[in-house]
Protein backbone atom coordinates (compact mmCIF):
# COMPACT_ATOMS: atom_id res chain seq x y z
CA UNK A 1 0.00 0.00 0.00
CA UNK A 2 1.44 3.36 -1.04
CA UNK A 3 0.18 6.67 0.31
CA UNK A 4 1.21 10.17 -0.60
CA UNK A 5 1.13 13.45 1.29
CA UNK A 6 1.91 16.65 -0.56
CA UNK A 7 1.79 20.09 1.02
CA UNK A 8 3.44 23.43 0.31
CA UNK A 9 6.40 22.49 2.50
CA UNK A 10 6.62 18.74 2.39
CA UNK A 11 6.16 15.73 0.14
CA UNK A 12 6.06 12.26 1.73
CA UNK A 13 5.51 8.85 0.16
CA UNK A 14 4.90 5.83 2.35
CA UNK A 15 4.97 2.14 1.64
CA UNK A 16 3.98 -0.61 4.05
CA UNK A 17 3.80 -4.39 3.75
CA UNK A 18 3.14 -7.18 6.25
CA UNK A 19 5.47 -10.04 7.01
CA UNK A 20 4.79 -13.08 4.84
CA UNK A 21 1.81 -15.05 6.12
CA UNK A 22 0.56 -12.29 8.44
CA UNK A 23 -2.67 -10.50 7.74
CA UNK A 24 -1.64 -7.35 9.54
CA UNK A 25 1.52 -5.27 9.78
CA UNK A 26 3.02 -4.76 13.24
CA UNK A 27 4.45 -1.38 12.24
CA UNK A 28 2.49 1.86 12.34
CA UNK A 29 3.41 5.27 11.04
CA UNK A 30 2.15 8.82 11.27
CA UNK A 31 2.70 11.99 9.27
CA UNK A 32 1.26 15.22 10.70
CA UNK A 33 1.64 18.41 8.68
CA UNK A 34 0.89 21.85 10.13
CA UNK A 35 1.76 25.27 8.67
CA UNK A 36 4.80 25.71 10.91
CA UNK A 37 5.84 22.15 11.74
CA UNK A 38 5.52 18.50 10.75
CA UNK A 39 5.87 15.24 12.61
CA UNK A 40 7.04 12.05 10.93
CA UNK A 41 7.20 8.80 12.84
CA UNK A 42 7.34 5.02 12.57
CA UNK A 43 6.74 2.59 15.42
CA UNK A 44 7.60 -1.11 15.16
CA UNK A 45 5.62 -3.24 17.62
CA UNK A 46 7.69 -6.04 19.14
CA UNK A 47 7.07 -9.35 17.40
CA UNK A 48 4.53 -9.38 14.61
CA UNK A 49 0.82 -9.67 13.96
CA UNK A 50 -2.07 -8.26 15.95
CA UNK A 51 -0.29 -7.70 19.29
CA UNK A 52 2.60 -5.92 17.60
CA UNK A 53 0.11 -3.74 15.72
CA UNK A 54 -1.69 -2.92 18.96
CA UNK A 55 1.48 -1.55 20.57
CA UNK A 56 2.64 0.45 17.56
CA UNK A 57 -0.85 1.88 17.04
CA UNK A 58 -1.11 3.02 20.65
CA UNK A 59 2.14 4.96 20.23
CA UNK A 60 0.91 6.64 17.04
CA UNK A 61 -2.41 7.57 18.66
CA UNK A 62 -0.60 9.26 21.55
CA UNK A 63 1.63 11.07 19.08
CA UNK A 64 -1.37 12.19 17.04
CA UNK A 65 -2.98 13.69 20.15
CA UNK A 66 0.16 15.46 21.45
CA UNK A 67 2.08 16.48 18.32
CA UNK A 68 2.05 20.15 19.38
CA UNK A 69 4.18 19.37 22.45
CA UNK A 70 7.96 19.10 22.59
CA UNK A 71 9.52 15.79 21.65
CA UNK A 72 10.67 14.95 25.15
CA UNK A 73 7.20 15.09 26.67
CA UNK A 74 5.70 13.31 23.64
CA UNK A 75 8.11 10.41 24.12
CA UNK A 76 7.40 10.14 27.84
CA UNK A 77 3.67 9.92 27.06
CA UNK A 78 4.27 7.34 24.32
CA UNK A 79 6.33 5.27 26.74
CA UNK A 80 3.69 5.48 29.49
CA UNK A 81 1.02 4.33 27.04
CA UNK A 82 2.74 0.96 26.60
CA UNK A 83 2.54 -0.23 30.21
CA UNK A 84 1.32 -3.83 30.16
CA UNK A 85 1.68 -3.95 26.39
CA UNK A 86 4.29 -5.68 24.29
CA UNK A 87 6.40 -2.63 23.58
CA UNK A 88 7.59 -0.87 20.45
CA UNK A 89 10.62 0.71 18.84
CA UNK A 90 9.97 4.24 17.65
CA UNK A 91 11.59 7.12 15.82
CA UNK A 92 10.08 10.60 15.67
CA UNK A 93 11.20 13.70 13.85
CA UNK A 94 9.63 17.10 14.28
CA UNK A 95 10.47 19.60 11.53
CA UNK A 96 10.26 23.33 12.28
CA UNK A 97 9.94 24.91 8.84
CA UNK A 98 10.64 28.56 9.68
CA UNK A 99 13.82 27.65 11.60
CA UNK A 100 15.01 25.09 9.04
CA UNK A 101 15.59 22.82 12.01
CA UNK A 102 14.46 19.41 13.04
CA UNK A 103 14.58 17.46 16.26
CA UNK A 104 14.95 13.70 16.34
CA UNK A 105 14.50 11.04 18.97
CA UNK A 106 14.71 7.30 18.43
CA UNK A 107 14.53 4.26 20.67
CA UNK A 108 15.16 0.92 19.00
CA UNK A 109 15.78 -0.08 15.46
CA UNK A 110 14.11 2.48 13.19
CA UNK A 111 16.50 4.08 10.73
CA UNK A 112 16.46 7.74 9.78
CA UNK A 113 18.68 9.54 7.27
CA UNK A 114 18.46 12.97 5.72
CA UNK A 115 20.53 14.09 2.73
CA UNK A 116 21.08 17.71 1.75
CA UNK A 117 20.96 18.83 -1.92
CA UNK A 118 24.77 18.92 -1.88
CA UNK A 119 24.85 15.26 -0.75
CA UNK A 120 25.72 15.70 2.92
CA UNK A 121 24.01 12.98 4.92
CA UNK A 122 22.96 13.08 8.55
CA UNK A 123 21.89 9.90 10.30
CA UNK A 124 21.23 10.38 13.98
CA UNK A 125 21.55 7.13 15.92
CA UNK A 126 18.74 5.83 18.09
CA UNK A 127 19.12 4.76 21.70
CA UNK A 128 19.02 1.00 22.21
CA UNK A 129 15.90 -0.55 23.65
CA UNK A 130 12.19 0.02 23.16
CA UNK A 131 9.22 1.73 24.75
CA UNK A 132 7.42 -0.46 27.28
CA UNK A 133 6.43 1.82 30.15
CA UNK A 134 9.70 1.22 31.99
CA UNK A 135 12.01 4.18 32.66
CA UNK A 136 13.84 5.27 29.51
CA UNK A 137 16.63 7.72 28.88
CA UNK A 138 15.62 10.06 26.10
CA UNK A 139 18.12 11.72 23.84
CA UNK A 140 16.85 14.53 21.66
CA UNK A 141 19.07 15.54 18.75
CA UNK A 142 18.58 18.85 17.02
CA UNK A 143 20.06 19.80 13.68
CA UNK A 144 19.47 22.19 10.83
CA UNK A 145 18.61 21.15 7.28
CA UNK A 146 18.67 22.76 3.87
CA UNK A 147 15.57 23.09 1.75
CA UNK A 148 15.20 20.37 -0.89
CA UNK A 149 16.70 17.82 1.50
CA UNK A 150 15.47 14.26 1.05
CA UNK A 151 14.90 11.93 3.99
CA UNK A 152 14.20 8.26 4.58
CA UNK A 153 12.74 6.62 7.66
CA UNK A 154 12.32 2.85 7.73
CA UNK A 155 11.52 -0.04 10.04
CA UNK A 156 14.10 -2.82 10.38
CA UNK A 157 12.26 -5.00 7.85
CA UNK A 158 13.74 -2.77 5.16
CA UNK A 159 17.15 -4.23 5.99
CA UNK A 160 20.42 -3.49 4.28
CA UNK A 161 19.53 -0.93 1.67
CA UNK A 162 22.18 1.78 1.79
CA UNK A 163 20.17 4.89 2.46
CA UNK A 164 22.89 6.97 0.86
CA UNK A 165 22.34 5.14 -2.43
CA UNK A 166 18.61 5.30 -2.03
CA UNK A 167 18.67 9.00 -1.54
CA UNK A 168 21.03 9.88 -4.32
CA UNK A 169 19.56 12.46 -6.59
CA UNK A 170 19.30 9.99 -9.43
CA UNK A 171 16.25 8.58 -7.70
CA UNK A 172 12.83 10.12 -7.36
CA UNK A 173 10.84 9.46 -4.19
CA UNK A 174 8.75 6.98 -6.16
CA UNK A 175 11.80 5.09 -7.41
CA UNK A 176 13.09 4.78 -3.83
CA UNK A 177 9.78 3.18 -2.87
CA UNK A 178 10.00 0.90 -5.93
CA UNK A 179 13.48 -0.22 -4.86
CA UNK A 180 12.29 -1.05 -1.34
CA UNK A 181 9.39 -3.07 -2.79
CA UNK A 182 11.71 -5.00 -5.09
CA UNK A 183 14.07 -5.86 -2.26
CA UNK A 184 11.37 -6.86 0.21
CA UNK A 185 11.76 -10.57 0.99
CA UNK A 186 8.75 -10.76 3.30
CA UNK A 187 10.74 -11.81 6.37
CA UNK A 188 9.51 -8.91 8.48
CA UNK A 189 6.97 -6.14 8.43
CA UNK A 190 8.17 -3.32 6.21
CA UNK A 191 7.43 0.38 6.57
CA UNK A 192 9.23 3.14 4.74
CA UNK A 193 8.61 6.87 4.55
CA UNK A 194 10.54 8.90 2.00
CA UNK A 195 10.14 12.61 1.76
CA UNK A 196 11.41 15.90 0.53
CA UNK A 197 11.32 19.16 2.48
CA UNK A 198 10.61 21.87 -0.05
MN1 LIG B 1 10.45 -5.14 12.47
PDB file of C-alpha atoms in Angstrom, residues 1 3 6-7 15 19 38 42 54 68 92 94 108 111 181:
ATOM      1  CA  UNK A   1       0.000   0.000   0.000  1.00  0.00           C
ATOM      2  CA  UNK A   3       0.185   6.669   0.305  1.00  0.00           C
ATOM      3  CA  UNK A   6       1.913  16.652  -0.561  1.00  0.00           C
ATOM      4  CA  UNK A   7       1.794  20.093   1.024  1.00  0.00           C
ATOM      5  CA  UNK A  15       4.969   2.140   1.645  1.00  0.00           C
ATOM      6  CA  UNK A  19       5.469 -10.041   7.014  1.00  0.00           C
ATOM      7  CA  UNK A  38       5.523  18.504  10.748  1.00  0.00           C
ATOM      8  CA  UNK A  42       7.344   5.020  12.573  1.00  0.00           C
ATOM      9  CA  UNK A  54      -1.693  -2.920  18.957  1.00  0.00           C
ATOM     10  CA  UNK A  68       2.049  20.145  19.376  1.00  0.00           C
ATOM     11  CA  UNK A  92      10.085  10.597  15.671  1.00  0.00           C
ATOM     12  CA  UNK A  94       9.633  17.100  14.279  1.00  0.00           C
ATOM     13  CA  UNK A 108      15.160   0.922  19.000  1.00  0.00           C
ATOM     14  CA  UNK A 111      16.496   4.083  10.732  1.00  0.00           C
ATOM     15  CA  UNK A 181       9.385  -3.065  -2.791  1.00  0.00           C
TER      16      UNK A 181
END
